[in-house]
Amino acid sequence: DGIISYLKKNYGDDLEKSGVLKLTDPGIKSSYPMARLFMYDKNNINEEYDNQSSGYAVQSDGWFEIDFKDKKINLTSYTLRSSARGPNDYSHPKSWQIVGSNDRNKWDVLNHQTNNSSLNGRYYQNRFTCENSPNYYRYIKFIQEDSWYKFTYNIRLTCIELFGYIQSS
């Protein structure tokens, strides 16, 4: 179990409603909310998050952020799971960054993937290791830089789990 699973066990399935997390994305034309990224049970694991469900997302739209509010995390690794879309359909992530911040002004790169094909297929899942960092962060952001299809900044994932340590303020 990772950080999100741990928080759900302690605060319930809806971490936003319980005030534990705040989920933010560009909020553009999507009918597939970010909360789907944390639905790991067998009935919902294939539910997709999509940052732009109609059309092309532009570079400034290719991200989502998790605010841990009164907690900070030291991220050691994370797991991503692709959507149901086929390998030549839409936007399985190809290049991306995971960054951390405590003030939303200065962002530290925790992991950077370039031309990574491990998520280029239906429901592909992989775990990625972050750089060793002693820092704890309130904000964790996923930034998509490229995809395996023409919708470069359209993010379509079914799950994200974070691994590491939690620090409460």
CSV table of N, CA and C in Angstrom, one decimal:
chain,number,residue,atom,x,y,z
A,1,ASP,N,0.8,-1.2,0.0
A,1,ASP,CA,0.0,0.0,0.0
A,1,ASP,C,0.9,1.2,0.0
A,2,GLY,N,0.4,2.2,-0.7
A,2,GLY,CA,1.1,3.5,-0.8
A,2,GLY,C,0.5,4.6,0.1
A,3,ILE,N,0.9,5.8,-0.1
A,3,ILE,CA,0.4,6.9,0.6
A,3,ILE,C,-1.0,7.2,0.5
A,4,ILE,N,-1.5,7.2,-0.8
A,4,ILE,CA,-2.9,7.4,-1.0
A,4,ILE,C,-3.8,6.3,-0.4
A,5,SER,N,-3.4,5.0,-0.5
A,5,SER,CA,-4.1,3.9,0.1
A,5,SER,C,-4.1,4.1,1.6
A,6,TYR,N,-3.0,4.5,2.2
A,6,TYR,CA,-2.9,4.7,3.6
A,6,TYR,C,-3.9,5.8,4.1
A,7,LEU,N,-3.9,6.9,3.4
A,7,LEU,CA,-4.8,8.0,3.7
A,7,LEU,C,-6.3,7.6,3.6
A,8,LYS,N,-6.6,6.8,2.5
A,8,LYS,CA,-8.0,6.4,2.4
A,8,LYS,C,-8.4,5.5,3.5
A,9,LYS,N,-7.5,4.6,4.0
A,9,LYS,CA,-7.8,3.7,5.1
A,9,LYS,C,-8.1,4.5,6.4
A,10,ASN,N,-7.4,5.6,6.5
A,10,ASN,CA,-7.5,6.4,7.8
A,10,ASN,C,-8.6,7.5,7.7
A,11,TYR,N,-8.9,8.0,6.5
A,11,TYR,CA,-9.8,9.2,6.4
A,11,TYR,C,-11.0,8.9,5.5
A,12,GLY,N,-11.1,7.7,4.9
A,12,GLY,CA,-12.2,7.4,4.0
A,12,GLY,C,-11.8,7.5,2.5
A,13,ASP,N,-12.7,7.0,1.7
A,13,ASP,CA,-12.4,7.0,0.2
A,13,ASP,C,-12.4,8.4,-0.4
A,14,ASP,N,-13.2,9.3,0.0
A,14,ASP,CA,-13.2,10.6,-0.6
A,14,ASP,C,-12.3,11.6,0.2
A,15,LEU,N,-11.0,11.6,-0.2
A,15,LEU,CA,-10.0,12.4,0.5
A,15,LEU,C,-10.2,13.9,0.3
A,16,GLU,N,-10.8,14.3,-0.8
A,16,GLU,CA,-11.1,15.7,-0.9
A,16,GLU,C,-12.2,16.2,0.0
A,17,LYS,N,-13.3,15.4,0.0
A,17,LYS,CA,-14.4,15.7,0.9
A,17,LYS,C,-14.0,15.7,2.3
A,18,SER,N,-13.2,14.8,2.7
A,18,SER,CA,-12.7,14.7,4.1
A,18,SER,C,-11.7,15.8,4.5
A,19,GLY,N,-11.2,16.6,3.5
A,19,GLY,CA,-10.3,17.7,3.7
A,19,GLY,C,-8.8,17.3,3.8
A,20,VAL,N,-8.5,16.1,3.4
A,20,VAL,CA,-7.1,15.6,3.5
A,20,VAL,C,-6.3,16.1,2.3
A,21,LEU,N,-6.9,16.1,1.1
A,21,LEU,CA,-6.2,16.5,-0.1
A,21,LEU,C,-7.0,17.5,-0.8
A,22,LYS,N,-6.3,18.2,-1.7
A,22,LYS,CA,-7.0,19.1,-2.7
A,22,LYS,C,-6.4,18.7,-4.0
A,23,LEU,N,-7.3,18.3,-5.0
A,23,LEU,CA,-6.9,17.9,-6.3
A,23,LEU,C,-7.1,19.1,-7.3
A,24,THR,N,-6.1,19.4,-8.1
A,24,THR,CA,-6.2,20.5,-9.0
A,24,THR,C,-5.7,20.1,-10.4
A,25,ASP,N,-6.4,20.5,-11.4
A,25,ASP,CA,-5.9,20.4,-12.7
A,25,ASP,C,-6.4,21.6,-13.5
A,26,PRO,N,-6.1,21.7,-14.8
A,26,PRO,CA,-6.5,22.9,-15.5
A,26,PRO,C,-8.0,23.1,-15.5
A,27,GLY,N,-8.8,22.1,-15.3
A,27,GLY,CA,-10.2,22.2,-15.3
A,27,GLY,C,-10.8,22.5,-16.6
A,28,ILE,N,-10.4,21.9,-17.6
A,28,ILE,CA,-10.9,22.2,-19.0
A,28,ILE,C,-11.7,21.1,-19.6
A,29,LYS,N,-12.9,21.3,-19.9
A,29,LYS,CA,-13.7,20.4,-20.7
A,29,LYS,C,-13.5,18.9,-20.4
A,30,SER,N,-13.4,18.5,-19.1
A,30,SER,CA,-13.3,17.1,-18.8
A,30,SER,C,-14.4,16.6,-18.0
A,31,SER,N,-14.9,15.4,-18.4
A,31,SER,CA,-16.0,14.8,-17.7
A,31,SER,C,-15.4,13.6,-16.9
A,32,TYR,N,-14.1,13.5,-16.8
A,32,TYR,CA,-13.5,12.4,-16.2
A,32,TYR,C,-12.6,13.0,-15.0
A,33,PRO,N,-13.1,13.1,-13.8
A,33,PRO,CA,-12.4,13.8,-12.7
A,33,PRO,C,-11.2,13.1,-12.2
A,34,MET,N,-10.3,14.0,-11.6
A,34,MET,CA,-9.1,13.5,-11.0
A,34,MET,C,-9.2,12.5,-9.9
A,35,ALA,N,-10.3,12.5,-9.2
A,35,ALA,CA,-10.6,11.5,-8.1
A,35,ALA,C,-10.5,10.1,-8.6
A,36,ARG,N,-10.8,9.9,-9.9
A,36,ARG,CA,-10.7,8.6,-10.5
A,36,ARG,C,-9.3,8.0,-10.4
A,37,LEU,N,-8.3,8.8,-10.3
A,37,LEU,CA,-6.9,8.3,-10.2
A,37,LEU,C,-6.7,7.5,-8.9
A,38,PHE,N,-7.6,7.7,-7.9
A,38,PHE,CA,-7.4,7.0,-6.6
A,38,PHE,C,-8.4,5.9,-6.4
A,39,MET,N,-9.1,5.5,-7.4
A,39,MET,CA,-10.2,4.4,-7.3
A,39,MET,C,-9.5,3.1,-7.7
A,40,TYR,N,-8.9,2.4,-6.7
A,40,TYR,CA,-8.2,1.2,-7.0
A,40,TYR,C,-9.0,-0.1,-6.9
A,41,ASP,N,-10.2,0.0,-6.3
A,41,ASP,CA,-11.0,-1.2,-6.1
A,41,ASP,C,-11.3,-1.9,-7.5
A,42,LYS,N,-11.6,-3.1,-7.5
A,42,LYS,CA,-11.8,-3.9,-8.7
A,42,LYS,C,-13.0,-3.4,-9.6
A,43,ASN,N,-13.9,-2.7,-9.0
A,43,ASN,CA,-15.1,-2.2,-9.8
A,43,ASN,C,-14.8,-0.9,-10.4
A,44,ASN,N,-13.7,-0.2,-10.0
A,44,ASN,CA,-13.4,1.2,-10.5
A,44,ASN,C,-12.0,1.4,-11.1
A,45,ILE,N,-11.2,0.4,-11.0
A,45,ILE,CA,-9.8,0.6,-11.3
A,45,ILE,C,-9.6,1.0,-12.8
A,46,ASN,N,-10.5,0.7,-13.7
A,46,ASN,CA,-10.4,1.0,-15.1
A,46,ASN,C,-11.0,2.4,-15.4
A,47,GLU,N,-11.5,3.1,-14.4
A,47,GLU,CA,-12.1,4.4,-14.6
A,47,GLU,C,-11.0,5.4,-14.9
A,48,GLU,N,-11.2,6.1,-16.0
A,48,GLU,CA,-10.1,7.0,-16.5
A,48,GLU,C,-10.2,8.4,-16.0
A,49,TYR,N,-9.0,9.0,-15.7
A,49,TYR,CA,-8.9,10.5,-15.6
A,49,TYR,C,-8.5,11.0,-16.9
A,50,ASP,N,-9.1,12.1,-17.3
A,50,ASP,CA,-8.8,12.7,-18.6
A,50,ASP,C,-8.8,14.2,-18.4
A,51,ASN,N,-7.7,14.9,-18.6
A,51,ASN,CA,-7.7,16.4,-18.4
A,51,ASN,C,-8.3,17.2,-19.5
A,52,GLN,N,-8.7,16.5,-20.6
A,52,GLN,CA,-9.3,17.2,-21.7
A,52,GLN,C,-10.1,16.2,-22.5
A,53,SER,N,-11.4,16.1,-22.3
A,53,SER,CA,-12.2,15.0,-22.9
A,53,SER,C,-12.7,15.4,-24.3
A,54,SER,N,-12.5,16.6,-24.7
A,54,SER,CA,-13.0,17.0,-26.1
A,54,SER,C,-12.0,17.9,-26.7
A,55,GLY,N,-11.1,17.4,-27.5
A,55,GLY,CA,-10.2,18.2,-28.2
A,55,GLY,C,-8.8,18.0,-27.7
A,56,TYR,N,-7.9,19.0,-28.1
A,56,TYR,CA,-6.5,19.0,-27.8
A,56,TYR,C,-6.3,19.8,-26.6
A,57,ALA,N,-5.5,19.3,-25.6
A,57,ALA,CA,-5.0,20.1,-24.5
A,57,ALA,C,-3.7,20.8,-25.0
A,58,VAL,N,-3.5,22.0,-24.6
A,58,VAL,CA,-2.3,22.8,-24.9
A,58,VAL,C,-1.2,22.5,-23.8
A,59,GLN,N,0.0,23.0,-24.0
A,59,GLN,CA,1.0,22.7,-23.0
A,59,GLN,C,0.7,23.2,-21.6
A,60,SER,N,0.1,24.3,-21.5
A,60,SER,CA,-0.3,24.8,-20.1
A,60,SER,C,-1.4,24.0,-19.5
A,61,ASP,N,-2.0,23.1,-20.2
A,61,ASP,CA,-3.0,22.2,-19.6
A,61,ASP,C,-2.5,20.8,-19.2
A,62,GLY,N,-1.3,20.5,-19.5
A,62,GLY,CA,-0.8,19.1,-19.4
A,62,GLY,C,-0.2,18.8,-18.0
A,63,TRP,N,-1.0,19.0,-17.0
A,63,TRP,CA,-0.6,18.7,-15.6
A,63,TRP,C,-1.7,18.5,-14.7
A,64,PHE,N,-1.4,17.9,-13.5
A,64,PHE,CA,-2.4,17.8,-12.4
A,64,PHE,C,-1.6,17.9,-11.1
A,65,GLU,N,-2.2,18.3,-10.0
A,65,GLU,CA,-1.5,18.6,-8.8
A,65,GLU,C,-2.3,18.0,-7.6
A,66,ILE,N,-1.5,17.4,-6.7
A,66,ILE,CA,-2.1,16.9,-5.4
A,66,ILE,C,-1.5,17.8,-4.3
A,67,ASP,N,-2.4,18.4,-3.5
A,67,ASP,CA,-2.1,19.3,-2.4
A,67,ASP,C,-2.4,18.5,-1.1
A,68,PHE,N,-1.3,18.2,-0.3
A,68,PHE,CA,-1.5,17.4,0.9
A,68,PHE,C,-1.9,18.2,2.1
A,69,LYS,N,-2.2,19.5,1.9
A,69,LYS,CA,-2.7,20.4,2.8
A,69,LYS,C,-1.9,20.5,4.1
A,70,ASP,N,-2.2,19.8,5.2
A,70,ASP,CA,-1.5,19.9,6.5
A,70,ASP,C,-0.5,18.8,6.6
A,71,LYS,N,-0.2,18.1,5.5
A,71,LYS,CA,0.8,17.0,5.5
A,71,LYS,C,1.9,17.3,4.4
A,72,LYS,N,3.0,16.7,4.6
A,72,LYS,CA,4.0,16.8,3.5
A,72,LYS,C,4.5,15.3,3.3
A,73,ILE,N,4.9,15.1,2.1
A,73,ILE,CA,5.4,13.7,1.8
A,73,ILE,C,6.8,13.8,1.2
A,74,ASN,N,7.6,12.7,1.6
A,74,ASN,CA,8.9,12.5,1.0
A,74,ASN,C,8.6,11.4,0.0
A,75,LEU,N,8.6,11.7,-1.3
A,75,LEU,CA,8.2,10.7,-2.4
A,75,LEU,C,9.4,9.9,-2.8
A,76,THR,N,9.4,8.6,-2.6
A,76,THR,CA,10.5,7.7,-3.0
A,76,THR,C,10.2,7.0,-4.4
A,77,SER,N,8.9,6.8,-4.7
A,77,SER,CA,8.5,6.2,-5.9
A,77,SER,C,7.0,6.4,-6.1
A,78,TYR,N,6.6,6.0,-7.3
A,78,TYR,CA,5.2,6.2,-7.7
A,78,TYR,C,4.8,5.2,-8.7
A,79,THR,N,3.5,4.8,-8.8
A,79,THR,CA,3.0,3.9,-9.9
A,79,THR,C,2.0,4.7,-10.7
A,80,LEU,N,2.1,4.5,-12.0
A,80,LEU,CA,1.1,5.0,-12.9
A,80,LEU,C,0.5,3.9,-13.7
A,81,ARG,N,-0.8,4.0,-14.1
A,81,ARG,CA,-1.5,3.0,-14.9
A,81,ARG,C,-2.2,3.7,-16.1
A,82,SER,N,-1.9,3.2,-17.3
A,82,SER,CA,-2.5,3.8,-18.5
A,82,SER,C,-4.0,3.5,-18.6
A,83,SER,N,-4.6,4.2,-19.6
A,83,SER,CA,-6.0,4.0,-19.8
A,83,SER,C,-6.3,2.9,-20.8
A,84,ALA,N,-7.5,2.7,-21.1
A,84,ALA,CA,-8.0,1.7,-22.0
A,84,ALA,C,-7.6,1.9,-23.5
A,85,ARG,N,-7.3,3.1,-23.8
A,85,ARG,CA,-7.0,3.5,-25.2
A,85,ARG,C,-5.9,2.7,-25.7
A,86,GLY,N,-5.9,2.3,-26.9
A,86,GLY,CA,-4.9,1.5,-27.5
A,86,GLY,C,-3.6,2.2,-27.7
A,87,PRO,N,-2.5,1.4,-28.1
A,87,PRO,CA,-1.2,2.0,-28.2
A,87,PRO,C,-1.1,3.2,-29.2
A,88,ASN,N,-1.9,3.2,-30.2
A,88,ASN,CA,-1.8,4.3,-31.2
A,88,ASN,C,-3.1,5.2,-31.1
A,89,ASP,N,-3.6,5.3,-29.9
A,89,ASP,CA,-4.8,6.0,-29.8
A,89,ASP,C,-4.7,7.0,-28.6
A,90,TYR,N,-4.8,8.2,-28.8
A,90,TYR,CA,-4.8,9.3,-27.8
A,90,TYR,C,-3.4,9.4,-27.2
A,91,SER,N,-3.4,9.4,-25.9
A,91,SER,CA,-2.2,9.9,-25.2
A,91,SER,C,-1.6,9.2,-24.1
A,92,HIS,N,-1.1,8.0,-24.3
A,92,HIS,CA,-0.4,7.3,-23.3
A,92,HIS,C,0.9,8.1,-23.0
A,93,PRO,N,1.2,8.4,-21.8
A,93,PRO,CA,2.4,9.2,-21.5
A,93,PRO,C,3.7,8.7,-22.0
A,94,LYS,N,4.5,9.5,-22.6
A,94,LYS,CA,5.8,9.2,-23.2
A,94,LYS,C,6.9,9.9,-22.4
A,95,SER,N,6.7,11.2,-22.1
A,95,SER,CA,7.7,11.9,-21.3
A,95,SER,C,6.9,12.8,-20.3
A,96,TRP,N,7.4,12.8,-19.1
A,96,TRP,CA,6.8,13.5,-18.0
A,96,TRP,C,7.7,13.8,-16.9
A,97,GLN,N,7.3,14.7,-16.0
A,97,GLN,CA,8.0,15.0,-14.8
A,97,GLN,C,7.1,14.8,-13.6
A,98,ILE,N,7.6,14.4,-12.5
A,98,ILE,CA,7.0,14.5,-11.2
A,98,ILE,C,7.8,15.5,-10.4
A,99,VAL,N,7.1,16.6,-9.9
A,99,VAL,CA,7.8,17.6,-9.2
A,99,VAL,C,7.2,17.9,-7.8
A,100,GLY,N,8.0,18.4,-6.9
A,100,GLY,CA,7.5,18.7,-5.6
A,100,GLY,C,7.7,20.2,-5.2
A,101,SER,N,6.9,20.7,-4.4
A,101,SER,CA,7.0,22.1,-3.9
A,101,SER,C,6.3,22.3,-2.6
A,102,ASN,N,6.8,23.3,-1.9
A,102,ASN,CA,6.1,23.7,-0.6
A,102,ASN,C,5.4,25.1,-0.8
A,103,ASP,N,5.7,25.8,-1.9
A,103,ASP,CA,5.1,27.1,-2.0
A,103,ASP,C,4.5,27.4,-3.4
A,104,ARG,N,4.5,26.4,-4.3
A,104,ARG,CA,4.0,26.5,-5.7
A,104,ARG,C,4.8,27.5,-6.5
A,105,ASN,N,6.0,28.0,-6.0
A,105,ASN,CA,6.8,28.8,-6.8
A,105,ASN,C,8.1,28.1,-7.2
A,106,LYS,N,8.7,27.5,-6.3
A,106,LYS,CA,9.9,26.7,-6.6
A,106,LYS,C,9.6,25.2,-6.6
A,107,TRP,N,9.8,24.6,-7.7
A,107,TRP,CA,9.5,23.2,-7.9
A,107,TRP,C,10.8,22.4,-8.1
A,108,ASP,N,10.9,21.3,-7.3
A,108,ASP,CA,12.1,20.4,-7.5
A,108,ASP,C,11.7,19.2,-8.3
A,109,VAL,N,12.5,18.8,-9.3
A,109,VAL,CA,12.2,17.6,-10.1
A,109,VAL,C,12.5,16.4,-9.2
A,110,LEU,N,11.5,15.5,-9.0
A,110,LEU,CA,11.7,14.3,-8.3
A,110,LEU,C,12.0,13.1,-9.2
A,111,ASN,N,11.4,13.2,-10.4
A,111,ASN,CA,11.6,12.1,-11.4
A,111,ASN,C,11.3,12.7,-12.7
A,112,HIS,N,12.1,12.3,-13.7
A,112,HIS,CA,11.8,12.8,-15.1
A,112,HIS,C,12.0,11.6,-16.0
A,113,GLN,N,11.0,11.3,-16.8
A,113,GLN,CA,11.0,10.2,-17.7
A,113,GLN,C,10.9,10.8,-19.1
A,114,THR,N,11.8,10.3,-20.0
A,114,THR,CA,11.8,10.8,-21.4
A,114,THR,C,11.7,9.6,-22.3
A,115,ASN,N,10.8,9.6,-23.3
A,115,ASN,CA,10.6,8.5,-24.3
A,115,ASN,C,10.5,7.2,-23.6
A,116,ASN,N,9.7,7.2,-22.6
A,116,ASN,CA,9.5,5.9,-21.8
A,116,ASN,C,8.2,5.2,-22.4
A,117,SER,N,8.4,4.0,-22.9
A,117,SER,CA,7.3,3.2,-23.5
A,117,SER,C,6.6,2.3,-22.5
A,118,SER,N,6.9,2.3,-21.3
A,118,SER,CA,6.3,1.4,-20.3
A,118,SER,C,4.8,1.6,-20.1
A,119,LEU,N,4.3,2.7,-20.5
A,119,LEU,CA,2.8,2.9,-20.3
A,119,LEU,C,2.1,3.0,-21.7
A,120,ASN,N,2.7,2.6,-22.7
A,120,ASN,CA,2.1,2.7,-24.1
A,120,ASN,C,1.3,1.5,-24.4
A,121,GLY,N,0.2,1.3,-23.8
A,121,GLY,CA,-0.7,0.2,-24.1
A,121,GLY,C,-1.9,0.3,-23.1
A,122,ARG,N,-2.9,-0.6,-23.4
A,122,ARG,CA,-4.1,-0.6,-22.6
A,122,ARG,C,-3.8,-1.2,-21.2
A,123,TYR,N,-4.0,-0.3,-20.2
A,123,TYR,CA,-3.9,-0.7,-18.8
A,123,TYR,C,-2.5,-1.2,-18.4
A,124,TYR,N,-1.5,-0.6,-19.0
A,124,TYR,CA,-0.1,-0.8,-18.6
A,124,TYR,C,0.2,-0.1,-17.3
A,125,GLN,N,0.9,-0.8,-16.4
A,125,GLN,CA,1.2,-0.2,-15.1
A,125,GLN,C,2.7,-0.3,-14.9
A,126,ASN,N,3.3,0.7,-14.3
A,126,ASN,CA,4.7,0.6,-14.0
A,126,ASN,C,5.0,1.5,-12.7
A,127,ARG,N,6.0,1.0,-12.0
A,127,ARG,CA,6.5,1.8,-10.8
A,127,ARG,C,7.8,2.5,-11.2
A,128,PHE,N,7.9,3.8,-10.8
A,128,PHE,CA,9.0,4.6,-11.1
A,128,PHE,C,9.7,5.1,-9.8
A,129,THR,N,11.0,5.0,-9.8
A,129,THR,CA,11.8,5.4,-8.6
A,129,THR,C,12.2,6.9,-8.7
A,130,CYS,N,12.0,7.7,-7.6
A,130,CYS,CA,12.4,9.1,-7.6
A,130,CYS,C,13.8,9.2,-7.2
A,131,GLU,N,14.4,10.4,-7.5
A,131,GLU,CA,15.7,10.7,-7.0
A,131,GLU,C,15.7,10.7,-5.5
A,132,ASN,N,16.8,10.3,-4.9
A,132,ASN,CA,16.9,10.4,-3.5
A,132,ASN,C,16.9,11.9,-3.0
A,133,SER,N,15.9,12.2,-2.2
A,133,SER,CA,15.8,13.6,-1.7
A,133,SER,C,15.3,13.5,-0.3
A,134,PRO,N,16.0,14.3,0.6
A,134,PRO,CA,15.6,14.3,2.0
A,134,PRO,C,14.4,15.2,2.2
A,135,ASN,N,13.9,15.9,1.2
A,135,ASN,CA,12.9,16.9,1.3
A,135,ASN,C,11.5,16.3,1.4
A,136,TYR,N,10.6,17.0,2.1
A,136,TYR,CA,9.2,16.7,2.2
A,136,TYR,C,8.4,17.8,1.5
A,137,TYR,N,7.4,17.5,0.7
A,137,TYR,CA,6.7,18.4,-0.1
A,137,TYR,C,5.2,18.4,0.2
A,138,ARG,N,4.6,19.6,0.2
A,138,ARG,CA,3.1,19.7,0.4
A,138,ARG,C,2.5,19.4,-1.0
A,139,TYR,N,3.1,19.9,-2.1
A,139,TYR,CA,2.5,19.7,-3.4
A,139,TYR,C,3.3,18.8,-4.3
A,140,ILE,N,2.6,17.9,-4.9
A,140,ILE,CA,3.2,17.0,-5.9
A,140,ILE,C,2.4,17.2,-7.2
A,141,LYS,N,3.2,17.4,-8.3
A,141,LYS,CA,2.6,17.7,-9.6
A,141,LYS,C,3.1,16.7,-10.6
A,142,PHE,N,2.2,16.3,-11.5
A,142,PHE,CA,2.5,15.5,-12.6
A,142,PHE,C,2.5,16.4,-13.8
A,143,ILE,N,3.5,16.5,-14.6
A,143,ILE,CA,3.6,17.3,-15.8
A,143,ILE,C,3.9,16.5,-17.0
A,144,GLN,N,2.9,16.4,-17.9
A,144,GLN,CA,3.1,15.6,-19.2
A,144,GLN,C,3.8,16.5,-20.2
A,145,GLU,N,4.9,16.0,-20.8
A,145,GLU,CA,5.7,16.7,-21.8
A,145,GLU,C,5.4,16.2,-23.2
A,146,ASP,N,5.0,14.9,-23.3
A,146,ASP,CA,4.8,14.3,-24.6
A,146,ASP,C,4.0,13.0,-24.4
A,147,SER,N,3.4,12.6,-25.5
A,147,SER,CA,2.6,11.3,-25.5
A,147,SER,C,3.0,10.5,-26.7
A,148,TRP,N,2.4,9.3,-26.8
A,148,TRP,CA,2.8,8.4,-28.0
A,148,TRP,C,1.8,8.7,-29.1
A,149,TYR,N,1.0,9.7,-29.1
A,149,TYR,CA,0.1,10.0,-30.2
A,149,TYR,C,0.0,11.6,-30.3
A,150,LYS,N,-0.8,12.0,-31.2
A,150,LYS,CA,-0.8,13.5,-31.5
A,150,LYS,C,-1.3,14.4,-30.4
A,151,PHE,N,-2.0,13.8,-29.4
A,151,PHE,CA,-2.6,14.6,-28.3
A,151,PHE,C,-1.5,14.7,-27.2
A,152,THR,N,-0.5,15.5,-27.5
A,152,THR,CA,0.7,15.5,-26.6
A,152,THR,C,0.4,15.8,-25.2
A,153,TYR,N,-0.5,16.8,-24.9
A,153,TYR,CA,-0.7,17.2,-23.5
A,153,TYR,C,-2.0,16.7,-22.9
A,154,ASN,N,-2.7,15.8,-23.6
A,154,ASN,CA,-3.9,15.2,-23.1
A,154,ASN,C,-3.5,14.0,-22.1
A,155,ILE,N,-3.8,14.1,-20.9
A,155,ILE,CA,-3.4,13.1,-19.9
A,155,ILE,C,-4.6,12.1,-19.7
A,156,ARG,N,-4.3,10.9,-19.9
A,156,ARG,CA,-5.3,9.8,-19.7
A,156,ARG,C,-4.7,8.7,-18.9
A,157,LEU,N,-5.0,8.6,-17.7
A,157,LEU,CA,-4.5,7.6,-16.8
A,157,LEU,C,-5.7,7.0,-16.0
A,158,THR,N,-5.5,5.8,-15.4
A,158,THR,CA,-6.5,5.2,-14.6
A,158,THR,C,-6.1,5.2,-13.1
A,159,CYS,N,-4.8,5.2,-12.8
A,159,CYS,CA,-4.4,5.2,-11.4
A,159,CYS,C,-3.0,5.9,-11.2
A,160,ILE,N,-2.9,6.4,-10.0
A,160,ILE,CA,-1.6,6.9,-9.6
A,160,ILE,C,-1.5,6.5,-8.1
A,161,GLU,N,-0.4,6.0,-7.7
A,161,GLU,CA,-0.2,5.7,-6.2
A,161,GLU,C,1.2,6.2,-5.9
A,162,LEU,N,1.3,6.8,-4.8
A,162,LEU,CA,2.6,7.4,-4.3
A,162,LEU,C,3.2,6.6,-3.2
A,163,PHE,N,4.5,6.5,-3.1
A,163,PHE,CA,5.1,5.7,-2.1
A,163,PHE,C,6.2,6.6,-1.4
A,164,GLY,N,6.4,6.5,-0.1
A,164,GLY,CA,7.3,7.3,0.6
A,164,GLY,C,6.9,7.4,2.0
A,165,TYR,N,7.1,8.6,2.5
A,165,TYR,CA,6.9,8.9,4.0
A,165,TYR,C,6.0,10.2,4.1
A,166,ILE,N,5.2,10.2,5.1
A,166,ILE,CA,4.3,11.3,5.4
A,166,ILE,C,4.7,12.0,6.7
A,167,GLN,N,4.6,13.3,6.6
A,167,GLN,CA,5.0,14.1,7.8
A,167,GLN,C,3.8,15.0,8.0
A,168,SER,N,3.2,15.0,9.2
A,168,SER,CA,2.1,15.9,9.6
A,168,SER,C,2.6,17.1,10.2
A,169,SER,N,2.0,18.3,10.0
A,169,SER,CA,2.4,19.5,10.6
A,169,SER,C,1.9,19.7,12.0
